[in-house]
PDB file of C-alpha atoms in Angstrom:
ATOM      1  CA  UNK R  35     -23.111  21.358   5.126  1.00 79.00           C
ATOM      2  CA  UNK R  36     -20.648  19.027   3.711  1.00 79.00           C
ATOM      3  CA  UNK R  37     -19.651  19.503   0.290  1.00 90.00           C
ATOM      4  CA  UNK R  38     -17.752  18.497  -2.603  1.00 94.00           C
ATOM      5  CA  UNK R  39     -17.414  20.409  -5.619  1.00 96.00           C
ATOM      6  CA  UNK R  40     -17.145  20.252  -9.170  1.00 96.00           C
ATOM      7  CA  UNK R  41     -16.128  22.412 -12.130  1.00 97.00           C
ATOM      8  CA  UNK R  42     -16.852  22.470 -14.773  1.00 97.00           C
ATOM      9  CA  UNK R  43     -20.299  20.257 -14.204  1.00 95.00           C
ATOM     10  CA  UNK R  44     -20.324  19.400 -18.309  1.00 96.00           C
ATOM     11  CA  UNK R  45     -17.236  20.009 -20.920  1.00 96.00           C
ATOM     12  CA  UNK R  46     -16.724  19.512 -24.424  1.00 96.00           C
ATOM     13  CA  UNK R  47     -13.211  20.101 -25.661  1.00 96.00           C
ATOM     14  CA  UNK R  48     -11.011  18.596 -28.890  1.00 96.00           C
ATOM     15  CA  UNK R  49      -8.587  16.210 -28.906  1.00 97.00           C
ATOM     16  CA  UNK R  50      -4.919  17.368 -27.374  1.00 96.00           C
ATOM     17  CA  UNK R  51      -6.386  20.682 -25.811  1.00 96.00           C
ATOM     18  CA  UNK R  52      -5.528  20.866 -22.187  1.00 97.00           C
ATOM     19  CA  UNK R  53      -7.910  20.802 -19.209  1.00 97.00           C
ATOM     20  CA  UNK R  54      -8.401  21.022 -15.571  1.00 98.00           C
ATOM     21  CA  UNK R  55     -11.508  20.099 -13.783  1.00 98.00           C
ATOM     22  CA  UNK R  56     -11.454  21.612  -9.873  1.00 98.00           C
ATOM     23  CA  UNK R  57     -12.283  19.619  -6.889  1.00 98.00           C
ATOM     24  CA  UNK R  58     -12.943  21.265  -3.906  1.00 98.00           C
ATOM     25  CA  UNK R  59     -14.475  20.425  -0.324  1.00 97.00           C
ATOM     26  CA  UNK R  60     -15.371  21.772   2.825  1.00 94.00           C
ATOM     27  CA  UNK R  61     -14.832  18.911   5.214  1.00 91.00           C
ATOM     28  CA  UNK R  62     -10.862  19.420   6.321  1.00 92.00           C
ATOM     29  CA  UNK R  63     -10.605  15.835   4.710  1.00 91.00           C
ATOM     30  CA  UNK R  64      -7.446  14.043   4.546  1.00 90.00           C
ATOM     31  CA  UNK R  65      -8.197  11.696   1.792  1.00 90.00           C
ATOM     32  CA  UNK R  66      -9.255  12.843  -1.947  1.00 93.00           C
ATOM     33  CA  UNK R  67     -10.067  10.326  -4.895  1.00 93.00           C
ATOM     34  CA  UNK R  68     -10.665  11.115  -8.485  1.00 96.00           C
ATOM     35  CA  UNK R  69     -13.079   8.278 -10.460  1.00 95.00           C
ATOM     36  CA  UNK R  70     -14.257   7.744 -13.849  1.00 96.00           C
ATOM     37  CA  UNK R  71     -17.542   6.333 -14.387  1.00 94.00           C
ATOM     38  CA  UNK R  72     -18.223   3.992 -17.942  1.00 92.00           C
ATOM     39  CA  UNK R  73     -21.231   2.295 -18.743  1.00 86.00           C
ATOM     40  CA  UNK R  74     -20.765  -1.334 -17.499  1.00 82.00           C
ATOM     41  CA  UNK R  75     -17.595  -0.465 -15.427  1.00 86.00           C
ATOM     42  CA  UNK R  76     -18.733   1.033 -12.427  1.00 87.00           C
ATOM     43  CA  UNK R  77     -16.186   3.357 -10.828  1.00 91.00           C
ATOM     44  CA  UNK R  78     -12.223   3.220 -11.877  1.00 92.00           C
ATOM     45  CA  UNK R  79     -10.074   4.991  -9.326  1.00 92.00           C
ATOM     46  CA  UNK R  80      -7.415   7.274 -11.408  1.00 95.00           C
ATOM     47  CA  UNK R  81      -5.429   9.348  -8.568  1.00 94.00           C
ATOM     48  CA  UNK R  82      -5.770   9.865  -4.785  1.00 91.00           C
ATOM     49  CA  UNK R  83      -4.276  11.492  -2.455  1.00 92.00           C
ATOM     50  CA  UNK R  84      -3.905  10.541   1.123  1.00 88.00           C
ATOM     51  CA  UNK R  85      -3.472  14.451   2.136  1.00 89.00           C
ATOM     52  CA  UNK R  86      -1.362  17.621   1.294  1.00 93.00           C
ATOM     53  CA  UNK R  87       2.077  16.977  -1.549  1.00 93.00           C
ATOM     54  CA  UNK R  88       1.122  13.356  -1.202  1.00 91.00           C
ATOM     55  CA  UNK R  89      -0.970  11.721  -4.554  1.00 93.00           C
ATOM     56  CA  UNK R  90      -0.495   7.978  -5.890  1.00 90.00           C
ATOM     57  CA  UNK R  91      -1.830   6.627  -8.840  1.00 92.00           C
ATOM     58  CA  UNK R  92      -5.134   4.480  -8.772  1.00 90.00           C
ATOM     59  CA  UNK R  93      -6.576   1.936 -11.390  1.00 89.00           C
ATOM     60  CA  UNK R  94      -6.484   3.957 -14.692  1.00 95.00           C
ATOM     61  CA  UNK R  95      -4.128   6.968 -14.485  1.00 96.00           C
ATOM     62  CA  UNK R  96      -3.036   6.950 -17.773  1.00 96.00           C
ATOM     63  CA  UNK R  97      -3.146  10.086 -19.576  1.00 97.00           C
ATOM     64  CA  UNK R  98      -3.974  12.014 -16.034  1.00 98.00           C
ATOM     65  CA  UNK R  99      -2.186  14.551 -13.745  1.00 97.00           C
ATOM     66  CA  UNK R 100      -3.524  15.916 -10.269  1.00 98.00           C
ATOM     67  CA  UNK R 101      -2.062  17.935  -7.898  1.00 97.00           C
ATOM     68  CA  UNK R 102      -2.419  18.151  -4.068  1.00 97.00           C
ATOM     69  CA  UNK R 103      -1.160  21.652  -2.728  1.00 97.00           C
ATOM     70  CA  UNK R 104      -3.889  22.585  -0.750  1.00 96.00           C
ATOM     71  CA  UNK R 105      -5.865  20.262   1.718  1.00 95.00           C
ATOM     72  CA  UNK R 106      -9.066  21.461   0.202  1.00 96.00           C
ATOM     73  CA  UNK R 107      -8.415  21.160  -3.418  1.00 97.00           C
ATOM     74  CA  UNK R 108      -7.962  18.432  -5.812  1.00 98.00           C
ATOM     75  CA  UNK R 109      -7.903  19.188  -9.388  1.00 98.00           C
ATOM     76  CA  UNK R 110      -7.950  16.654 -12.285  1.00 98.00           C
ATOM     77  CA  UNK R 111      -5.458  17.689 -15.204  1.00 98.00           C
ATOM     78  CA  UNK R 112      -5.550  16.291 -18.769  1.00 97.00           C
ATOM     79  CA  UNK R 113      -2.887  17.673 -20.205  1.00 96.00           C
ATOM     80  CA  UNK R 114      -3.737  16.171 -24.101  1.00 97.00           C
ATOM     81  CA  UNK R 115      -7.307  14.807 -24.146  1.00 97.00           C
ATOM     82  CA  UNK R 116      -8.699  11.858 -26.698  1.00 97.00           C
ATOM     83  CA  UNK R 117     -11.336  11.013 -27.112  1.00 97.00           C
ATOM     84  CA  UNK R 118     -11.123   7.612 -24.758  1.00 96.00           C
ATOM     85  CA  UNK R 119     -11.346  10.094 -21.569  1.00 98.00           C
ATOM     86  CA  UNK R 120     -14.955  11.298 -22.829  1.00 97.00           C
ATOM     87  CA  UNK R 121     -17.015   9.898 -19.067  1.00 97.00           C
ATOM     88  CA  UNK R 122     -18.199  10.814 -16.547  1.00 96.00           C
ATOM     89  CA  UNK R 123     -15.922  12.245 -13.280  1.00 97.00           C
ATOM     90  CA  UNK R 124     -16.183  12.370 -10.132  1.00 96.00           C
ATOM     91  CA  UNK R 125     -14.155  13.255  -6.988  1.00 96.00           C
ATOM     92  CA  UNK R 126     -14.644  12.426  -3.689  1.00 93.00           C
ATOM     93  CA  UNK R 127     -13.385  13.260  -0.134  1.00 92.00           C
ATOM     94  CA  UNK R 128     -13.228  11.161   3.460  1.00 87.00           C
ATOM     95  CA  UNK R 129     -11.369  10.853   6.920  1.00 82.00           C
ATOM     96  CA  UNK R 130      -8.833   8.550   6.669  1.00 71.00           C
ATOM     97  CA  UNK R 131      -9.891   5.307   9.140  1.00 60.00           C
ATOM     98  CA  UNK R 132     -13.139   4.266  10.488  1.00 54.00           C
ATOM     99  CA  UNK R 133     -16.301   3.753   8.999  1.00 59.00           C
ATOM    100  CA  UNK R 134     -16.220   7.331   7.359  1.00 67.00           C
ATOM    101  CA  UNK R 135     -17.680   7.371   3.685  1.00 75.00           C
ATOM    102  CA  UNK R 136     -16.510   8.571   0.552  1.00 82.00           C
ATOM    103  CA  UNK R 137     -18.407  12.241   0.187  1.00 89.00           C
ATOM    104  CA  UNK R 138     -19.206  12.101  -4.314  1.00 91.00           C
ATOM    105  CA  UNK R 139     -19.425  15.417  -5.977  1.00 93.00           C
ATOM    106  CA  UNK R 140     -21.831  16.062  -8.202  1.00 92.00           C
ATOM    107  CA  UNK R 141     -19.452  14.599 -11.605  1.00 94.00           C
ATOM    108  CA  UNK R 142     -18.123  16.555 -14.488  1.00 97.00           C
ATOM    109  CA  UNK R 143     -19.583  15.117 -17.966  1.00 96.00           C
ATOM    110  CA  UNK R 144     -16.534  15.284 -20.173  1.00 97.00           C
ATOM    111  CA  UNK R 145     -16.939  14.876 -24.351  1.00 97.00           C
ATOM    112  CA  UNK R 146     -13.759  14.993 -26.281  1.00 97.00           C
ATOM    113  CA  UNK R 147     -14.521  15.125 -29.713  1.00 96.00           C
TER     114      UNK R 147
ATOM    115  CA  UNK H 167      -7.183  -3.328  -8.266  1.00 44.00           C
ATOM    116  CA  UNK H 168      -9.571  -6.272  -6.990  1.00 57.00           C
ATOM    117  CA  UNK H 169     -12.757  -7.138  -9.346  1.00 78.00           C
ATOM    118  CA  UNK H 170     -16.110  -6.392  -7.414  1.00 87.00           C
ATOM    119  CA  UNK H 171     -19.082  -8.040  -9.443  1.00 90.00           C
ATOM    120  CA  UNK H 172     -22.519  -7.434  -9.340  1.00 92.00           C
ATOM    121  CA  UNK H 173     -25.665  -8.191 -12.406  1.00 88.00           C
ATOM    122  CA  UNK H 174     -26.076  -5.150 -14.661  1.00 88.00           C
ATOM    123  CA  UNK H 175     -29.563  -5.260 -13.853  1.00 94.00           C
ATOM    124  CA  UNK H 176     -32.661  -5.699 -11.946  1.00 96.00           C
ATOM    125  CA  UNK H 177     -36.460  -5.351 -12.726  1.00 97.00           C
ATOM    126  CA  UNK H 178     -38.845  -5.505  -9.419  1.00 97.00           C
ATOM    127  CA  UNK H 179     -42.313  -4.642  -8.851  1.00 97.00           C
ATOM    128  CA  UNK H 180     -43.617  -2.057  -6.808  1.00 97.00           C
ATOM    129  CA  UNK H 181     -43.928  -3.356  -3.156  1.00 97.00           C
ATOM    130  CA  UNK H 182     -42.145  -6.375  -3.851  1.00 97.00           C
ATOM    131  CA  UNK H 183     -38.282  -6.986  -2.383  1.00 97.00           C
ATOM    132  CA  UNK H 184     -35.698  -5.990  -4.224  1.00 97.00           C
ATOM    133  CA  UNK H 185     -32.162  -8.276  -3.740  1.00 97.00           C
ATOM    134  CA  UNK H 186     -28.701  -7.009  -5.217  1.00 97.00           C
ATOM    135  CA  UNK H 187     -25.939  -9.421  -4.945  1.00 96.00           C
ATOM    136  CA  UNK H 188     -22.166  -8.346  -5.112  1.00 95.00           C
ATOM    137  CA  UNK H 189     -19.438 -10.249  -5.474  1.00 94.00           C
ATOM    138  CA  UNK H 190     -15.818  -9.494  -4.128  1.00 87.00           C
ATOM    139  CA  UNK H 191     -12.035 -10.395  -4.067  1.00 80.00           C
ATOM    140  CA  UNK H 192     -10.342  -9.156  -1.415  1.00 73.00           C
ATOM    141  CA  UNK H 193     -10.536 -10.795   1.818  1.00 70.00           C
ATOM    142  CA  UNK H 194      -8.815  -8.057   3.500  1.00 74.00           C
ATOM    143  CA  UNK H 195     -11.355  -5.919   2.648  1.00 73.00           C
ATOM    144  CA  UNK H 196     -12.297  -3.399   6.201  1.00 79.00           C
ATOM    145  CA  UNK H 197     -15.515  -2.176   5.025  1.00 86.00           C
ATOM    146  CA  UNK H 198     -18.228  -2.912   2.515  1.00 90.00           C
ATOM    147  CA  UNK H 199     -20.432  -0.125   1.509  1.00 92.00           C
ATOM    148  CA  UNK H 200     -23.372  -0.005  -0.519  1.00 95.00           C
ATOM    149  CA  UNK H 201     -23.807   3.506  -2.376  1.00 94.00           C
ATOM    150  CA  UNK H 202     -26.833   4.922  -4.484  1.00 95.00           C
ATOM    151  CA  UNK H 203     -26.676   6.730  -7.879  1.00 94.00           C
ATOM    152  CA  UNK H 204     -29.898   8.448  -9.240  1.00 92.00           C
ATOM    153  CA  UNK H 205     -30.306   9.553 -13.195  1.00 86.00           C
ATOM    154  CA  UNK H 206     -28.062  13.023 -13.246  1.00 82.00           C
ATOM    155  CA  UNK H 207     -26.511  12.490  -9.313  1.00 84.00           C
ATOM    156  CA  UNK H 208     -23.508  11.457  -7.645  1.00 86.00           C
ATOM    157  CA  UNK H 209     -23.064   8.672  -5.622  1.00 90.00           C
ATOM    158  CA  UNK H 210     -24.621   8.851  -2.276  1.00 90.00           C
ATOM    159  CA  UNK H 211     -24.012   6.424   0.708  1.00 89.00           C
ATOM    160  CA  UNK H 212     -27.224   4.388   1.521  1.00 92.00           C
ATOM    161  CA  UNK H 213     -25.304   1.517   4.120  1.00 92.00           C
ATOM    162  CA  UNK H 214     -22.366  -0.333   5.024  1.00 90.00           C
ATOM    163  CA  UNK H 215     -21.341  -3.507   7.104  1.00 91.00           C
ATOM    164  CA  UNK H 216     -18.193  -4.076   8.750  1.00 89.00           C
ATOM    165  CA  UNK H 217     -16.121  -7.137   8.229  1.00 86.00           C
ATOM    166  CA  UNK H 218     -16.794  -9.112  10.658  1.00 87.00           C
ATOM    167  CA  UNK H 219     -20.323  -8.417  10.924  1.00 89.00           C
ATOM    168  CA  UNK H 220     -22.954 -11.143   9.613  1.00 92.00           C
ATOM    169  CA  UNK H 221     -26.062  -8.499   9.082  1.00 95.00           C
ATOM    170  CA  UNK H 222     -27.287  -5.178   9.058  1.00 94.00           C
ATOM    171  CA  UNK H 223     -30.424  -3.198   9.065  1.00 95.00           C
ATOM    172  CA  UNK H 224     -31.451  -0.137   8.568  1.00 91.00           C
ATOM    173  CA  UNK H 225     -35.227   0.514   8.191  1.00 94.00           C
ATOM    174  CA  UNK H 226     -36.224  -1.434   5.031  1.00 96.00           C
ATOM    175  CA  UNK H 227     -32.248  -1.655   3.870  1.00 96.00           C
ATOM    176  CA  UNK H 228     -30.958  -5.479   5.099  1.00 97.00           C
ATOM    177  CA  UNK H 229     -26.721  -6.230   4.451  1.00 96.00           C
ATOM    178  CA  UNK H 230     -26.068  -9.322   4.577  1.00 96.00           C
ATOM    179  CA  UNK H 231     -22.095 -10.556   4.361  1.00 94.00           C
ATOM    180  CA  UNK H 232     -20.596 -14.198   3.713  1.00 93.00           C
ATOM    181  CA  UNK H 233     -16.776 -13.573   4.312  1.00 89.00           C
ATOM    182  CA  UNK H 234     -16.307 -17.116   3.467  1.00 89.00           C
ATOM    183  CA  UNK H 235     -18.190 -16.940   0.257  1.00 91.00           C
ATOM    184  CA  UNK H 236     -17.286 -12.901  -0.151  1.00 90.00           C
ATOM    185  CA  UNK H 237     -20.473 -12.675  -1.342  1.00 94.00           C
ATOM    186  CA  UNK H 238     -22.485  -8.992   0.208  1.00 94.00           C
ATOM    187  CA  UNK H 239     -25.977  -8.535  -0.870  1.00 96.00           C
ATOM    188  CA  UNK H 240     -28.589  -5.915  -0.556  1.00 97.00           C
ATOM    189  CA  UNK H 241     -32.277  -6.362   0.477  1.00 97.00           C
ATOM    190  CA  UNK H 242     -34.738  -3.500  -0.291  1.00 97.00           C
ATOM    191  CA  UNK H 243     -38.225  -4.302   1.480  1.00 97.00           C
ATOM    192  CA  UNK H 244     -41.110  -2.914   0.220  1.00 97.00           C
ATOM    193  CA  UNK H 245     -39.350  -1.514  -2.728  1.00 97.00           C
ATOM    194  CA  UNK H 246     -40.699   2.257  -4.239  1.00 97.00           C
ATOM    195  CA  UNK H 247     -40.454   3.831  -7.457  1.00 95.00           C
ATOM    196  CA  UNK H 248     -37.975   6.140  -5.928  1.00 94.00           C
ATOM    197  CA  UNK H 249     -35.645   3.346  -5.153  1.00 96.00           C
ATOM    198  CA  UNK H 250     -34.895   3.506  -8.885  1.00 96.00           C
ATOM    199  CA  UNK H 251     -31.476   4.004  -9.372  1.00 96.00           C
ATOM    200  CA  UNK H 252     -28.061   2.378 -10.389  1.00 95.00           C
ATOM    201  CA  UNK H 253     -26.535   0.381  -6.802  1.00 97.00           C
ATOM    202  CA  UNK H 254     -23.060   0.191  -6.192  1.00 95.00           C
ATOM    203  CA  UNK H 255     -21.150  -1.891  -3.598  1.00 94.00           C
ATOM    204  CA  UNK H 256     -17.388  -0.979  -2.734  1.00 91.00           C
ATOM    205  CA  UNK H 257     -15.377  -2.578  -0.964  1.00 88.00           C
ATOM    206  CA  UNK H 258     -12.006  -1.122   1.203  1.00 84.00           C
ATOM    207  CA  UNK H 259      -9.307  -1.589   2.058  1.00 78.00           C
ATOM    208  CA  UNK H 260      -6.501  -0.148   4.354  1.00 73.00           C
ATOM    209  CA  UNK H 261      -3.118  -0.742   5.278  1.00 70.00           C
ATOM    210  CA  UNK H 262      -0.353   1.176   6.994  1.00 67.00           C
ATOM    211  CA  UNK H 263      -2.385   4.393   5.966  1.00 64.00           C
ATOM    212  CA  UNK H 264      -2.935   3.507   2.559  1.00 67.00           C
ATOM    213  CA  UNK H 265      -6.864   3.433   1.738  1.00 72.00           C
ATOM    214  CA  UNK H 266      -8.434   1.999  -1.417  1.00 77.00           C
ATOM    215  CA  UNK H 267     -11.639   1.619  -2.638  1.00 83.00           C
ATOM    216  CA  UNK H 268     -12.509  -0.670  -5.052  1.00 86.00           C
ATOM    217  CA  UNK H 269     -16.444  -0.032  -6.687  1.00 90.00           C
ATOM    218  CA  UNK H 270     -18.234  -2.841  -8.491  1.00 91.00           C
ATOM    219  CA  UNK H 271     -20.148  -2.385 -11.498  1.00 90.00           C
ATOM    220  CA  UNK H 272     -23.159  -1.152 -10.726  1.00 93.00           C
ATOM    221  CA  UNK H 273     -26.856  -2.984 -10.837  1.00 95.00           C
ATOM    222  CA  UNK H 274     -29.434  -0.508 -12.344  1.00 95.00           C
ATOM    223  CA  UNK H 275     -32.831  -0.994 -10.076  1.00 97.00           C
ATOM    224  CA  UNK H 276     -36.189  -0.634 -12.305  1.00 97.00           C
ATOM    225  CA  UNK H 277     -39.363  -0.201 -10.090  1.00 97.00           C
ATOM    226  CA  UNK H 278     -42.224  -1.101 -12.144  1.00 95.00           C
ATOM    227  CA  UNK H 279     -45.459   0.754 -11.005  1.00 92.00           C
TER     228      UNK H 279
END
């Protein structure tokens, strides 16, 4: 079954403390996105990654780090959280080309307080 | 990265149509997608049209694309209570590998009983 996973599904942290949240999926997918979603502003694209040692940044990547290392995995950092980056996260995976869709995870709920 | 409108919301009654209109930018755009969001979910793909298509359906789903207006809209016969949800439209692009895609806002779907 095609996946994409999430860790942690909820967080609350403080202000400057450092955090990861792990993407990971199943499909052998090139392409990896990381979004945050705000009340009244739909999806913002903050990194991708078109496949392995290759990430670019998206809409809103201020205050964001991600690494690409392994095909499979995609993990968000925040090296110094505020509390402005308290939404709701989600990464996704496709093929590159085509009609092929974005694959959502399930989204990280992130507070920081 | 390009604006993609759509209303905040819509309020239908059960078995009546439901119509979501979404508004882009880009007319490079490859693909338009429409994607569906229940309370607590990810995003999950319900359709999507090809540029240079006019129409598409798919059971009681109907796309329907102006390219010269860049207007994409969403027809939901016969619409359910579980057709609740929050409806996204994206939009992509690609070029020379590079894949985007832009999300809109979001319309929030209310089936009334």
């Amino acid at each position: 079954e095609a996946q994409v996973t999430q860790n942690p599904r909820y967080l609350i942290t403080v202000t400057g403390k450092k955090l990861t949240v792990t993407c990971s999926q199943n499909m052998n997918h090139e392409y990896m996105s990381w979004y945050r979603q705000d009340p009244g502003l739909g999806l913002r694209q903050i990194y991708y990654s078109m496949n392995v040692e290759v990430t670019d940044k998206g809409d809103v990547p201020e205050g964001y780090k991600v690494s690409r290392k392994e095909k499979r995995n995609f993990p968000l950092i925040l090296e110094s959280p505020s509390p402005n980056q308290t939404s709701l996260y989600f990464c996704a995976a496709s093929k590159r080309g085509g009609s092929e869709t974005q694959y959502f995870g399930p989204g990280t709920r992130l507070l920081v307080l | 990265g390009e604006d993609v409108e759509q209303s905040l919301f819509l309020s239908v009654r059960e078995g009546d149509s439901s119509v979501i209109n979404c508004t882009y930018t880009d007319s490079s755009s490859t693909y338009l997608y429409w994607y569906k969001q229940e309370p607590g979910a990810g995003l999950q793909l319900l359709t999507y049209i090809f540029s240079n298509m006019d129409m598409k359906q798919d059971q009681r789903l109907t796309v329907l694309l102006n390219k010269k207006d860049k207007h994409l809209s969403l027809r939901i016969a016969d619409t359910q209570t579980g057709d609740s949800a929050i409806y996204f439209c994206a939009e992509r692009e690609e070029s020379g590998g590079y894949q985007k895609v832009t999300f809109g806002t979001g319309t929030k779907l209310q089936v009334i009983p």
